[in-house]
Amino acid sequence: MELFAIALRNVFRNPRRTLLNLVAIGLGVMIILTMKGWIAGFSLSAYQTTIDLDTADVQILQKDYQAEARRLPLDLRITDWPGVKAALKDVPGLKAVGARIDVSAELGNGVTTVGVTLRAVDPDGEAQTNSIRPVIHEGTYFTADDHVLVGSGLARKLGLQLGDHVFLTALDQYGVKNLVDGSVGGIFTSGYGLFDDTVVYMPLKKAQEALALAPGDATRVVVKFQHPGNLDQEVAAVRQALASHGLATAPLAVYPWTEFARSLVDTLESRVRILTMLMGVLVLLVAVGILNSMSMAVQERYQEIGTLRAIGMNRRQLTRLFLLEGFSLGLAGGVAGLLGAAVLAWWGLTWGVDARNFLPRDLPIPLVSVLRPAYSPGDFPLAALLSGAVAVVGSLAPARRAGKMVVRDALGSHV
Amino acid sequence: MFAKIALLNIVKHAKRSVVVFVAVALAVLVLCAVGGVIRGISDTVLGSIVPTAGHIVVTQEGAKDAPNPYDLKFLIPQADSRLAGLHDDRITVQESVLTFTALLVEPVGTDSKKEARNLGMLGQGVRPDTRFLANIRGGITQGAFLPEGRGILLSNQAARLLGVKAGGTVMVLTSDRGNNPWYQELPITGLFTSGSDQVDLSTFVVSQDTARSLVDAEGMSREFRFLVKDPDTAPDVAAALRSQLQGQGLRVEPWEVTFSSLLTILQFLTILTVIIRAFFVVVAGSVITNSILMTVFERTREHGTLRAIGLKKRQLRGMIVTEGLLLGGLGSVAGLALGIPLVLVLSQIGLDLGSATESLGFASKIYPALGGVDLVFDFLFGTLIALVASLYASRVSARRSVSESLTHT
Amino acid sequence: MAETIISVRNVKKDYLLGKTIIPALKGISFDIHEGEFLSIVGPSGCGKSTMLNILGCIDKATSGQVTFQGTDLSTLNDDQEADIRLNKIGFIFQSFNLVAVLDVRENVEFPLLLKKVAPAQRRKIVDRLIDLVGLGEFANHKPDELSGGQRQRVAIARALVNSPRLVIADEPTANLDSDTSVKIMEVMKALNDHEKVSFIFSTHNDLIEKYARRVIRFRDGLIVADESKSEG
């Protein structure tokens, strides 16, 4: 402990040098912490929105569906979704199960038609697996059989209001174009532009009738857990439940939500990779600076080192002293950096950034709300400790050199 | 002699010099690499995305803001003659394109109970010798771009989803201008892979004549596309076209307007990289300043001697700055020596930015690129960091009195 | 009487050590004449080096007046002081203080570069001086390839290269053995005789002191004796 106190004082011997080091380390820690927080916040927000609005936690599809998903095939469907739902009822931590049919359609208001994705849902299941209900700001959630829910972007495009009559045309399972009419029962704004501009919800039963499908048909069964945790375990639990109910040989496949957000996950992960590389260069830069400073410190204090050894300090203690100095420098810089990052984090958490104001509406990244950084409690202390560790690495060579010095040489020409 | 002393000192105090050298090199490497990525993105936008759609696009008024921009009521009548009547020396290519929505369906088999696979796509009706759609023209894997007669060019992915092959046929279902359903069975004359899933899964190509016959739009097109010699002149050329098309109910849009959202993202990325680069420069600057200061302090007695024998303060500062400049210059060269090959390698293999960027018009892979002016700036920047650091160190050193310097241990 | 080149009148010098004022010189007055070979002697801490620093425009007096060929040194700015050091004064240091990365010729030549003397002229002057101090065959050697005595001879040559009026040597033999010290003093004496340059050096070595024709004794920041020796 005494050594640490001495080390700390030694660090501030040369204020200018120490200040420059603190700037380098502090800035480095601040940048890394801040970027980590924003990327985590962005990812969390985007992933959570994807799960809440679109994918749920786990999905069950016909085994060949995903490879052909682009064409939203009706021929590759689950034929007994209630049976699948029943098989899952004992899965630990399960919250709800819903069923969907996704198909390409055209929505018309009698004057104009636009291409949309029609999402036919089991209303009860969807309400519990998905957060579309809370974002309906006009109308209600499926209070009548012929109700459709449209996104606000779509409603604006077609000039739709509550109660308006609409027509949906889609190809049924035989490839025949069918028309189904309904009325606008609710208008939602999720905040995710692509969703609000292209998705229409209708009750599953109505869609099944229009698409010449049976009551047990669905293209997706979506599963939501109470407290999602380990995705692999959840997928395994669902598979296990299907198997134990004799559905192991059924042509079904179970997927985690990441399968359906691959482009989003890819994109965010590639950004993280690029930024990690940049941060690596930053760490290297700082380590080189520390190495240089500590070398200089050792060189300046030859005589002092000789004196310390002459009065009884052993090599190990001397090496430890210099390592502690390096650690103190790194820690001090890390603390400075995390203070700066804390200020930026406070700003971000308080005000956030509404990226929707300057990013295009059709960005395929779900940004439904103001972006805020996200931190775990350990991020900040860990960053400070890590910067201390990097500084120790940078100090290793000079500290070893100090420890190896011969006393007589260190005391040298000034005697 | 100052330069010689500076160079000799650099060699003599190699360890210190290496630190400055490495710090400058790392900073310049980052500047070069990050700059290369941004340039690659910018080149992709200007070099491939924009020319695919045209530097200038002319459409019917009201089409852009309509609920369905592909509504056939927004076609331009007498397209060919109108296009032929437009002139400007700055234009290198002018073509009309008929874009339309269609459902592609696998040919009907004998099993009527089986759903025919189908895919909603966007058809591009173009001239067989079109200068647009470079990513498709360059990605042909089977067959040819477009025949003179009837034929359709599909992506390999779309063909797989529809269960069709080159040499086979596919049904193209459309609605004509009277909203009547119409279809044609077209021979698949070629398959392509453009490199973008977005394009592959949403686009097919037919000749303009075929497109016109599919939607019953003889002599009509959706848009006129223009390429200009210098993309920066697009707004001026657009203004000139606007005056030529005055009163004809047509909208003329330069690419900065068409791709405004892309440009916004590009600006956002540019600002982000400027911030990243600035931080790197500051961190590197701290490390470099520290190193140069230490190098200078080590030689305080020597500097005192030189001043004692007549060297003036500003000459001493000049010596220190010369050394800093040399180190900065050498470090910058080293940084570029590392950064340039890195960017060149990435320009061949590409940098994967993830597929979400595809739908913005970026490919998922960006090919970083080198720009001569950027490299000069990177070099100057690295040198500048060392220069500023050594200027500071020289001022600190010169402030000491001669006697102080001489007695410095 | 030879011309007075430096005149020192009631010079005092105080140093601040923390919050304590240390008076290094407490009122010194003397003159230096052209061609003198003068030694300032005294125990450690008596103010010898301080006096030499002030005479050499390396430091400024706290009070009093120092005049160099009629110019009051206290009125000079930094560049003017540097000019005097370059053109009128030569310095020889106890630790030689050669530039480690330059060879003998380049070390000696350095002040001429500062004066922007043409290369041919520089070479002529430098070669003469290197020969004068007996280092002709070592012209391309670096300082770390020379003995202590040889390094000091380089320093002497450098000090003379701009034909100064005065050479100041602060303990020039302190880091040399006796034999070498004697040789260096011989060189300095010879140069004083031939080049007519005034030499003022500090020492606490009796053997070295004997070479001086005039000895000024310092003690505790004051002159306690000023002795001229007759030529013998």
mmCIF file of C-alpha atoms in Angstrom, chain A residues 79-369:
data_model
loop_
_atom_site.group_PDB
_atom_site.id
_atom_site.type_symbol
_atom_site.label_atom_id
_atom_site.label_comp_id
_atom_site.label_asym_id
_atom_site.label_seq_id
_atom_site.Cartn_x
_atom_site.Cartn_y
_atom_site.Cartn_z
ATOM 1 C CA THR A 79 -51.120 -27.150 -41.284
ATOM 2 C CA ASP A 80 -52.020 -27.469 -37.615
ATOM 3 C CA TRP A 81 -50.943 -24.394 -35.761
ATOM 4 C CA PRO A 82 -53.319 -24.980 -32.796
ATOM 5 C CA GLY A 83 -51.631 -28.379 -32.356
ATOM 6 C CA VAL A 84 -48.240 -26.705 -32.347
ATOM 7 C CA LYS A 85 -49.490 -24.161 -29.851
ATOM 8 C CA ALA A 86 -50.817 -26.888 -27.574
ATOM 9 C CA ALA A 87 -47.496 -28.720 -27.759
ATOM 10 C CA LEU A 88 -45.739 -25.652 -26.418
ATOM 11 C CA LYS A 89 -47.937 -24.945 -23.429
ATOM 12 C CA ASP A 90 -45.535 -26.491 -20.923
ATOM 13 C CA VAL A 91 -42.363 -24.846 -22.211
ATOM 14 C CA PRO A 92 -40.707 -23.193 -19.190
ATOM 15 C CA GLY A 93 -40.979 -19.413 -19.156
ATOM 16 C CA LEU A 94 -43.426 -19.289 -22.043
ATOM 17 C CA LYS A 95 -45.594 -16.165 -22.239
ATOM 18 C CA ALA A 96 -47.736 -16.667 -25.337
ATOM 19 C CA VAL A 97 -47.949 -18.259 -28.768
ATOM 20 C CA GLY A 98 -49.485 -16.691 -31.847
ATOM 21 C CA ALA A 99 -50.013 -17.618 -35.481
ATOM 22 C CA ARG A 100 -49.546 -15.620 -38.663
ATOM 23 C CA ILE A 101 -49.964 -15.758 -42.391
ATOM 24 C CA ASP A 102 -47.714 -13.319 -44.261
ATOM 25 C CA VAL A 103 -48.500 -12.742 -47.905
ATOM 26 C CA SER A 104 -47.887 -10.063 -50.565
ATOM 27 C CA ALA A 105 -50.999 -8.128 -51.327
ATOM 28 C CA GLU A 106 -52.317 -4.922 -52.777
ATOM 29 C CA LEU A 107 -54.308 -2.491 -50.691
ATOM 30 C CA GLY A 108 -56.719 -0.226 -52.453
ATOM 31 C CA ASN A 109 -59.017 2.541 -51.424
ATOM 32 C CA GLY A 110 -61.158 2.288 -54.524
ATOM 33 C CA VAL A 111 -59.040 4.813 -56.381
ATOM 34 C CA THR A 112 -55.437 3.738 -55.957
ATOM 35 C CA THR A 113 -53.708 0.535 -54.941
ATOM 36 C CA VAL A 114 -50.340 0.068 -53.324
ATOM 37 C CA GLY A 115 -48.278 -3.043 -52.696
ATOM 38 C CA VAL A 116 -48.278 -4.096 -49.027
ATOM 39 C CA THR A 117 -47.417 -7.010 -46.816
ATOM 40 C CA LEU A 118 -50.569 -8.499 -45.416
ATOM 41 C CA ARG A 119 -50.049 -9.965 -41.964
ATOM 42 C CA ALA A 120 -53.006 -12.074 -40.902
ATOM 43 C CA VAL A 121 -52.856 -12.835 -37.198
ATOM 44 C CA ASP A 122 -54.534 -14.737 -34.452
ATOM 45 C CA PRO A 123 -55.705 -11.609 -32.534
ATOM 46 C CA ASP A 124 -55.287 -12.957 -28.997
ATOM 47 C CA GLY A 125 -51.948 -14.561 -29.636
ATOM 48 C CA GLU A 126 -50.623 -11.548 -31.510
ATOM 49 C CA ALA A 127 -51.633 -9.172 -28.748
ATOM 50 C CA GLN A 128 -49.470 -11.109 -26.302
ATOM 51 C CA THR A 129 -46.515 -11.827 -28.547
ATOM 52 C CA ASN A 130 -46.272 -8.500 -30.264
ATOM 53 C CA SER A 131 -46.498 -4.839 -29.355
ATOM 54 C CA ILE A 132 -48.694 -3.620 -32.186
ATOM 55 C CA ARG A 133 -51.672 -3.114 -29.916
ATOM 56 C CA PRO A 134 -50.137 -0.359 -27.742
ATOM 57 C CA VAL A 135 -49.140 1.658 -30.809
ATOM 58 C CA ILE A 136 -52.632 1.928 -32.237
ATOM 59 C CA HIS A 137 -53.423 5.588 -31.804
ATOM 60 C CA GLU A 138 -56.706 5.712 -33.654
ATOM 61 C CA GLY A 139 -59.366 3.071 -33.432
ATOM 62 C CA THR A 140 -59.160 -0.266 -31.672
ATOM 63 C CA TYR A 141 -57.544 -3.638 -31.931
ATOM 64 C CA PHE A 142 -59.732 -6.011 -33.917
ATOM 65 C CA THR A 143 -63.115 -5.373 -32.398
ATOM 66 C CA ALA A 144 -64.857 -6.616 -35.517
ATOM 67 C CA ASP A 145 -64.199 -9.490 -37.898
ATOM 68 C CA ASP A 146 -63.743 -7.306 -40.942
ATOM 69 C CA HIS A 147 -61.404 -4.850 -39.250
ATOM 70 C CA VAL A 148 -57.970 -4.224 -40.661
ATOM 71 C CA LEU A 149 -55.168 -2.306 -38.996
ATOM 72 C CA VAL A 150 -53.069 -0.089 -41.223
ATOM 73 C CA GLY A 151 -49.864 1.757 -40.540
ATOM 74 C CA SER A 152 -50.080 5.523 -40.385
ATOM 75 C CA GLY A 153 -47.762 5.924 -43.380
ATOM 76 C CA LEU A 154 -49.995 3.726 -45.466
ATOM 77 C CA ALA A 155 -53.112 5.524 -44.197
ATOM 78 C CA ARG A 156 -51.563 8.844 -45.189
ATOM 79 C CA LYS A 157 -50.604 7.577 -48.645
ATOM 80 C CA LEU A 158 -54.100 6.355 -49.386
ATOM 81 C CA GLY A 159 -55.911 9.048 -47.435
ATOM 82 C CA LEU A 160 -57.497 6.466 -45.158
ATOM 83 C CA GLN A 161 -59.403 7.210 -41.995
ATOM 84 C CA LEU A 162 -61.115 5.123 -39.398
ATOM 85 C CA GLY A 163 -64.088 3.291 -40.797
ATOM 86 C CA ASP A 164 -62.996 3.663 -44.436
ATOM 87 C CA HIS A 165 -63.673 0.763 -46.732
ATOM 88 C CA VAL A 166 -60.583 -0.914 -48.174
ATOM 89 C CA PHE A 167 -59.865 -3.751 -50.611
ATOM 90 C CA LEU A 168 -57.085 -6.236 -50.382
ATOM 91 C CA THR A 169 -56.122 -8.482 -53.283
ATOM 92 C CA ALA A 170 -53.737 -11.386 -52.972
ATOM 93 C CA LEU A 171 -53.046 -14.672 -54.693
ATOM 94 C CA ASP A 172 -54.514 -17.616 -52.830
ATOM 95 C CA GLN A 173 -52.803 -20.963 -52.443
ATOM 96 C CA TYR A 174 -53.885 -21.920 -55.961
ATOM 97 C CA GLY A 175 -52.486 -18.793 -57.488
ATOM 98 C CA VAL A 176 -55.879 -17.254 -58.006
ATOM 99 C CA LYS A 177 -56.212 -13.562 -57.269
ATOM 100 C CA ASN A 178 -58.777 -13.033 -54.544
ATOM 101 C CA LEU A 179 -60.239 -9.911 -53.182
ATOM 102 C CA VAL A 180 -61.191 -9.366 -49.605
ATOM 103 C CA ASP A 181 -62.727 -6.213 -48.308
ATOM 104 C CA GLY A 182 -62.721 -4.743 -44.896
ATOM 105 C CA SER A 183 -62.832 -1.520 -42.977
ATOM 106 C CA VAL A 184 -60.110 0.411 -41.245
ATOM 107 C CA GLY A 185 -60.549 -0.502 -37.593
ATOM 108 C CA GLY A 186 -57.299 0.951 -36.324
ATOM 109 C CA ILE A 187 -54.352 3.015 -37.437
ATOM 110 C CA PHE A 188 -50.978 2.429 -35.778
ATOM 111 C CA THR A 189 -47.708 4.269 -35.637
ATOM 112 C CA SER A 190 -44.874 2.118 -34.480
ATOM 113 C CA GLY A 191 -42.230 4.701 -35.384
ATOM 114 C CA TYR A 192 -40.525 2.242 -37.702
ATOM 115 C CA GLY A 193 -41.077 3.857 -41.095
ATOM 116 C CA LEU A 194 -40.864 0.714 -43.190
ATOM 117 C CA PHE A 195 -43.445 -0.986 -40.992
ATOM 118 C CA ASP A 196 -45.854 1.911 -40.881
ATOM 119 C CA ASP A 197 -45.683 2.332 -44.644
ATOM 120 C CA THR A 198 -46.076 -1.268 -45.784
ATOM 121 C CA VAL A 199 -47.864 -3.539 -43.277
ATOM 122 C CA VAL A 200 -51.586 -4.284 -42.961
ATOM 123 C CA TYR A 201 -53.008 -6.530 -40.229
ATOM 124 C CA MET A 202 -56.158 -8.572 -40.521
ATOM 125 C CA PRO A 203 -57.659 -11.429 -38.482
ATOM 126 C CA LEU A 204 -56.310 -14.852 -39.389
ATOM 127 C CA LYS A 205 -59.704 -16.390 -40.036
ATOM 128 C CA LYS A 206 -60.642 -13.831 -42.648
ATOM 129 C CA ALA A 207 -57.355 -14.290 -44.461
ATOM 130 C CA GLN A 208 -57.680 -18.080 -44.394
ATOM 131 C CA GLU A 209 -61.039 -17.793 -46.085
ATOM 132 C CA ALA A 210 -59.767 -15.387 -48.703
ATOM 133 C CA LEU A 211 -56.635 -17.426 -49.431
ATOM 134 C CA ALA A 212 -58.441 -20.760 -49.632
ATOM 135 C CA LEU A 213 -56.625 -22.074 -46.551
ATOM 136 C CA ALA A 214 -57.859 -24.324 -43.783
ATOM 137 C CA PRO A 215 -58.499 -23.062 -40.230
ATOM 138 C CA GLY A 216 -55.349 -24.781 -38.987
ATOM 139 C CA ASP A 217 -53.102 -23.199 -41.627
ATOM 140 C CA ALA A 218 -50.481 -20.595 -40.822
ATOM 141 C CA THR A 219 -47.103 -19.650 -42.314
ATOM 142 C CA ARG A 220 -45.553 -18.825 -38.925
ATOM 143 C CA VAL A 221 -46.094 -19.687 -35.294
ATOM 144 C CA VAL A 222 -44.521 -17.017 -33.097
ATOM 145 C CA VAL A 223 -43.423 -17.649 -29.525
ATOM 146 C CA LYS A 224 -42.833 -15.088 -26.782
ATOM 147 C CA PHE A 225 -41.117 -15.771 -23.480
ATOM 148 C CA GLN A 226 -41.814 -14.006 -20.185
ATOM 149 C CA HIS A 227 -38.189 -13.083 -19.561
ATOM 150 C CA PRO A 228 -36.139 -13.868 -22.620
ATOM 151 C CA GLY A 229 -32.628 -14.882 -21.703
ATOM 152 C CA ASN A 230 -30.573 -17.549 -23.380
ATOM 153 C CA LEU A 231 -31.814 -17.795 -26.955
ATOM 154 C CA ASP A 232 -30.238 -21.175 -27.622
ATOM 155 C CA GLN A 233 -31.917 -22.620 -24.556
ATOM 156 C CA GLU A 234 -35.270 -21.222 -25.590
ATOM 157 C CA VAL A 235 -34.990 -22.679 -29.079
ATOM 158 C CA ALA A 236 -33.924 -26.004 -27.611
ATOM 159 C CA ALA A 237 -36.888 -25.970 -25.213
ATOM 160 C CA VAL A 238 -39.322 -25.353 -28.072
ATOM 161 C CA ARG A 239 -37.750 -28.159 -30.134
ATOM 162 C CA GLN A 240 -37.902 -30.445 -27.139
ATOM 163 C CA ALA A 241 -41.574 -29.631 -26.573
ATOM 164 C CA LEU A 242 -42.440 -30.350 -30.216
ATOM 165 C CA ALA A 243 -40.565 -33.632 -30.092
ATOM 166 C CA SER A 244 -42.220 -34.732 -26.889
ATOM 167 C CA HIS A 245 -45.626 -34.149 -28.459
ATOM 168 C CA GLY A 246 -44.883 -36.334 -31.424
ATOM 169 C CA LEU A 247 -44.069 -33.462 -33.740
ATOM 170 C CA ALA A 248 -40.402 -34.346 -34.130
ATOM 171 C CA THR A 249 -40.978 -35.801 -37.566
ATOM 172 C CA ALA A 250 -43.346 -33.071 -38.678
ATOM 173 C CA PRO A 251 -41.830 -30.827 -41.380
ATOM 174 C CA LEU A 252 -41.185 -28.001 -38.933
ATOM 175 C CA ALA A 253 -38.126 -25.900 -38.150
ATOM 176 C CA VAL A 254 -37.524 -23.751 -35.088
ATOM 177 C CA TYR A 255 -35.589 -20.492 -35.415
ATOM 178 C CA PRO A 256 -34.403 -17.811 -33.003
ATOM 179 C CA TRP A 257 -35.438 -14.260 -33.829
ATOM 180 C CA THR A 258 -31.937 -13.462 -35.105
ATOM 181 C CA GLU A 259 -32.637 -15.605 -38.165
ATOM 182 C CA PHE A 260 -35.235 -13.078 -39.313
ATOM 183 C CA ALA A 261 -33.205 -10.028 -38.523
ATOM 184 C CA ARG A 262 -30.038 -11.302 -40.111
ATOM 185 C CA SER A 263 -29.407 -8.211 -42.169
ATOM 186 C CA LEU A 264 -29.832 -6.032 -39.101
ATOM 187 C CA VAL A 265 -27.617 -8.239 -36.951
ATOM 188 C CA ASP A 266 -25.011 -8.480 -39.747
ATOM 189 C CA THR A 267 -24.970 -4.759 -40.199
ATOM 190 C CA LEU A 268 -24.610 -3.937 -36.527
ATOM 191 C CA GLU A 269 -22.004 -6.632 -35.996
ATOM 192 C CA SER A 270 -19.939 -5.417 -38.930
ATOM 193 C CA ARG A 271 -20.023 -1.903 -37.487
ATOM 194 C CA VAL A 272 -18.928 -3.281 -34.122
ATOM 195 C CA ARG A 273 -16.054 -5.127 -35.804
ATOM 196 C CA ILE A 274 -14.845 -2.026 -37.593
ATOM 197 C CA LEU A 275 -15.064 0.086 -34.471
ATOM 198 C CA THR A 276 -13.324 -2.586 -32.422
ATOM 199 C CA MET A 277 -10.393 -2.475 -34.836
ATOM 200 C CA LEU A 278 -10.203 1.295 -34.528
ATOM 201 C CA MET A 279 -10.330 1.043 -30.766
ATOM 202 C CA GLY A 280 -7.520 -1.507 -30.913
ATOM 203 C CA VAL A 281 -5.339 1.016 -32.713
ATOM 204 C CA LEU A 282 -6.220 3.592 -30.073
ATOM 205 C CA VAL A 283 -5.198 1.240 -27.275
ATOM 206 C CA LEU A 284 -1.917 0.541 -29.078
ATOM 207 C CA LEU A 285 -1.253 4.253 -29.431
ATOM 208 C CA VAL A 286 -1.831 4.847 -25.741
ATOM 209 C CA ALA A 287 0.302 1.861 -24.743
ATOM 210 C CA VAL A 288 3.185 3.187 -26.864
ATOM 211 C CA GLY A 289 2.857 6.559 -25.149
ATOM 212 C CA ILE A 290 2.949 4.987 -21.696
ATOM 213 C CA LEU A 291 5.993 2.899 -22.663
ATOM 214 C CA ASN A 292 7.779 6.045 -23.694
ATOM 215 C CA SER A 293 6.839 8.008 -20.582
ATOM 216 C CA MET A 294 7.822 5.286 -18.217
ATOM 217 C CA SER A 295 11.132 4.757 -20.049
ATOM 218 C CA MET A 296 11.824 8.414 -19.579
ATOM 219 C CA ALA A 297 10.862 8.243 -15.917
ATOM 220 C CA VAL A 298 13.313 5.396 -15.350
ATOM 221 C CA GLN A 299 16.062 7.185 -17.226
ATOM 222 C CA GLU A 300 15.603 10.419 -15.286
ATOM 223 C CA ARG A 301 15.734 8.616 -11.978
ATOM 224 C CA TYR A 302 18.837 6.483 -12.402
ATOM 225 C CA GLN A 303 20.419 8.011 -9.333
ATOM 226 C CA GLU A 304 17.249 7.728 -7.307
ATOM 227 C CA ILE A 305 16.938 4.096 -8.309
ATOM 228 C CA GLY A 306 20.521 3.513 -7.236
ATOM 229 C CA THR A 307 19.810 5.211 -3.917
ATOM 230 C CA LEU A 308 16.660 3.166 -3.284
ATOM 231 C CA ARG A 309 18.558 -0.034 -3.997
ATOM 232 C CA ALA A 310 21.465 1.115 -1.870
ATOM 233 C CA ILE A 311 19.189 1.641 1.118
ATOM 234 C CA GLY A 312 17.679 -1.823 0.824
ATOM 235 C CA MET A 313 14.922 -1.967 -1.802
ATOM 236 C CA ASN A 314 15.138 -5.231 -3.715
ATOM 237 C CA ARG A 315 14.696 -5.670 -7.467
ATOM 238 C CA ARG A 316 11.182 -7.032 -7.199
ATOM 239 C CA GLN A 317 10.018 -4.126 -5.102
ATOM 240 C CA LEU A 318 11.582 -1.648 -7.472
ATOM 241 C CA THR A 319 9.943 -3.286 -10.482
ATOM 242 C CA ARG A 320 6.666 -3.288 -8.608
ATOM 243 C CA LEU A 321 7.057 0.411 -7.831
ATOM 244 C CA PHE A 322 7.360 1.309 -11.478
ATOM 245 C CA LEU A 323 4.533 -1.006 -12.471
ATOM 246 C CA LEU A 324 2.373 0.633 -9.852
ATOM 247 C CA GLU A 325 3.302 4.018 -11.276
ATOM 248 C CA GLY A 326 2.214 2.871 -14.686
ATOM 249 C CA PHE A 327 -0.973 1.418 -13.246
ATOM 250 C CA SER A 328 -1.683 4.644 -11.327
ATOM 251 C CA LEU A 329 -1.215 6.664 -14.481
ATOM 252 C CA GLY A 330 -3.526 4.392 -16.404
ATOM 253 C CA LEU A 331 -6.063 4.359 -13.610
ATOM 254 C CA ALA A 332 -5.971 8.140 -13.232
ATOM 255 C CA GLY A 333 -6.390 8.562 -16.962
ATOM 256 C CA GLY A 334 -9.125 5.975 -16.966
ATOM 257 C CA VAL A 335 -10.973 7.776 -14.181
ATOM 258 C CA ALA A 336 -10.634 11.062 -16.081
ATOM 259 C CA GLY A 337 -11.935 9.378 -19.190
ATOM 260 C CA LEU A 338 -14.836 7.759 -17.496
ATOM 261 C CA LEU A 339 -15.820 11.061 -15.918
ATOM 262 C CA GLY A 340 -15.948 12.535 -19.391
ATOM 263 C CA ALA A 341 -17.856 9.517 -20.635
ATOM 264 C CA ALA A 342 -20.219 9.807 -17.666
ATOM 265 C CA VAL A 343 -21.048 13.380 -18.633
ATOM 266 C CA LEU A 344 -21.716 12.317 -22.208
ATOM 267 C CA ALA A 345 -23.685 9.329 -20.953
ATOM 268 C CA TRP A 346 -25.798 11.561 -18.713
ATOM 269 C CA TRP A 347 -26.483 13.842 -21.674
ATOM 270 C CA GLY A 348 -27.347 10.874 -23.862
ATOM 271 C CA LEU A 349 -29.562 9.224 -21.282
ATOM 272 C CA THR A 350 -31.353 12.481 -20.489
ATOM 273 C CA TRP A 351 -31.858 13.912 -23.968
ATOM 274 C CA GLY A 352 -31.019 11.115 -26.322
ATOM 275 C CA VAL A 353 -30.872 11.606 -30.045
ATOM 276 C CA ASP A 354 -33.922 11.337 -32.240
ATOM 277 C CA ALA A 355 -32.161 9.916 -35.255
ATOM 278 C CA ARG A 356 -35.465 9.747 -37.095
ATOM 279 C CA ASN A 357 -35.193 13.481 -37.592
ATOM 280 C CA PHE A 358 -32.248 13.200 -39.913
ATOM 281 C CA LEU A 359 -32.165 9.619 -41.101
ATOM 282 C CA PRO A 360 -34.442 8.560 -43.954
ATOM 283 C CA ARG A 361 -37.806 7.023 -43.164
ATOM 284 C CA ASP A 362 -37.164 3.998 -45.315
ATOM 285 C CA LEU A 363 -34.013 2.998 -43.416
ATOM 286 C CA PRO A 364 -34.360 -0.729 -42.781
ATOM 287 C CA ILE A 365 -33.175 -0.318 -39.230
ATOM 288 C CA PRO A 366 -36.017 -0.050 -36.711
ATOM 289 C CA LEU A 367 -35.575 3.211 -34.865
ATOM 290 C CA VAL A 368 -38.883 3.723 -33.167
ATOM 291 C CA SER A 369 -37.831 6.048 -30.436
#
